[in-house]
XYZ file of C-alpha atoms in Angstrom:
143
model
C 249.304 -47.477 101.914
C 246.801 -46.703 104.611
C 247.711 -44.252 107.283
C 246.926 -44.700 110.901
C 246.115 -40.984 111.186
C 242.381 -40.267 111.220
C 241.711 -37.043 109.298
C 237.971 -37.007 109.915
C 238.355 -36.857 113.675
C 240.527 -33.698 113.469
C 238.467 -31.682 110.960
C 235.721 -29.499 112.430
C 233.112 -28.490 109.925
C 231.619 -25.673 112.049
C 234.161 -23.091 110.831
C 233.913 -24.335 107.270
C 230.129 -23.988 107.297
C 230.349 -20.459 108.772
C 232.792 -19.396 106.084
C 230.625 -20.932 103.401
C 227.551 -19.152 104.794
C 229.416 -15.810 104.883
C 230.602 -16.278 101.304
C 227.078 -17.076 100.113
C 225.546 -14.058 101.877
C 228.190 -11.694 100.460
C 227.848 -13.114 96.952
C 225.156 -10.626 95.698
C 227.288 -7.679 96.907
C 230.319 -9.067 95.162
C 228.351 -9.624 91.945
C 227.103 -6.012 92.054
C 230.660 -4.703 92.597
C 231.958 -6.711 89.665
C 229.107 -5.546 87.399
C 229.913 -1.922 88.298
C 233.567 -2.617 87.604
C 232.660 -4.057 84.201
C 230.598 -0.945 83.381
C 233.391 1.455 84.345
C 235.863 -0.626 82.357
C 233.605 -0.462 79.282
C 233.301 3.326 79.679
C 237.071 3.663 80.019
C 237.637 1.510 76.936
C 235.248 3.675 74.908
C 236.859 6.889 76.177
C 240.412 5.742 75.509
C 239.465 4.350 72.103
C 238.150 7.801 71.127
C 241.341 9.417 72.411
C 243.538 7.018 70.456
C 241.536 7.561 67.279
C 241.877 11.347 67.642
C 245.584 11.185 68.352
C 247.679 12.955 65.764
C 250.840 11.319 64.459
C 254.055 12.059 66.317
C 255.190 15.493 65.056
C 258.930 14.776 65.197
C 258.771 11.262 63.750
C 261.197 12.051 60.913
C 263.732 13.410 63.415
C 263.316 10.347 65.640
C 263.918 8.028 62.686
C 267.019 10.020 61.721
C 268.321 9.699 65.290
C 267.751 5.942 65.160
C 269.667 5.758 61.887
C 272.519 7.832 63.388
C 272.613 5.547 66.418
C 272.802 2.435 64.234
C 275.551 4.019 62.130
C 277.571 4.925 65.230
C 277.237 1.414 66.663
C 278.371 -0.078 63.344
C 281.332 2.335 63.178
C 282.342 1.480 66.749
C 282.251 -2.224 65.895
C 284.437 -1.615 62.827
C 286.853 0.488 64.904
C 287.078 -2.342 67.436
C 288.062 -4.795 64.714
C 290.376 -2.508 62.762
C 292.363 0.143 64.654
C 293.175 2.020 61.445
C 289.491 2.478 60.500
C 288.509 6.148 60.289
C 284.730 6.634 60.297
C 283.180 9.322 58.157
C 280.047 10.090 60.130
C 277.622 12.710 58.895
C 274.652 12.915 61.244
C 271.440 12.732 59.291
C 269.479 13.968 62.304
C 271.270 17.327 62.205
C 270.028 17.975 58.665
C 266.498 16.905 59.582
C 266.535 19.169 62.646
C 267.709 22.138 60.549
C 264.911 21.473 58.073
C 262.327 21.235 60.875
C 263.550 24.478 62.452
C 263.389 26.236 59.074
C 259.803 25.022 58.596
C 258.948 26.159 62.115
C 260.385 29.622 61.444
C 258.467 29.814 58.160
C 255.245 28.906 59.975
C 255.897 31.564 62.616
C 256.484 34.177 59.907
C 253.278 33.097 58.134
C 251.344 33.342 61.402
C 252.695 36.816 62.148
C 251.780 37.970 58.624
C 248.245 36.609 58.967
C 247.912 38.269 62.390
C 248.978 41.596 60.858
C 246.410 41.166 58.089
C 243.701 40.367 60.651
C 244.668 43.417 62.718
C 244.489 45.653 59.635
C 241.110 44.177 58.737
C 239.811 44.919 62.242
C 241.059 48.502 62.047
C 239.424 48.986 58.657
C 236.185 47.459 59.883
C 235.901 49.949 62.742
C 236.961 53.000 60.691
C 233.982 55.323 60.142
C 232.722 55.731 56.607
C 233.508 59.030 54.862
C 230.810 60.840 52.998
C 231.833 61.496 49.414
C 230.970 64.594 47.404
C 228.172 62.866 45.489
C 226.507 61.574 48.706
C 227.918 58.066 48.249
C 229.706 56.616 51.178
C 233.380 55.926 50.690
C 234.504 52.780 52.470
C 237.910 54.291 53.217
C 239.715 52.452 50.474
């Protein structure tokens, strides 16, 4: 059980004490660094929490879900075709319909925006048009 090797004779405590002394003297610096790190982490958490709360929902979520459904349908059809060689899948991509609907909505929004821009432009032109003096000394607003 006992070893003939003497560990205490081989260990020099000078280096150990120097390392310990260095660690103790650098401890306040290390504590300050870690406190600064904690503060920056708290600031980052607050900033990113605000960003996440402001984040709008994914605009093409419906299209993404339709693509997932199409993918699942295709995988199922491939599995059925692997089992039965005579199986003929009837695949109608749902995502195509959703994409058409989204594009139609986008076009409608663009048309609405162009109409509102035209109305704003006309309103600006009317606002800067000089007033005409009517026969009875009333000012006509140009309408």
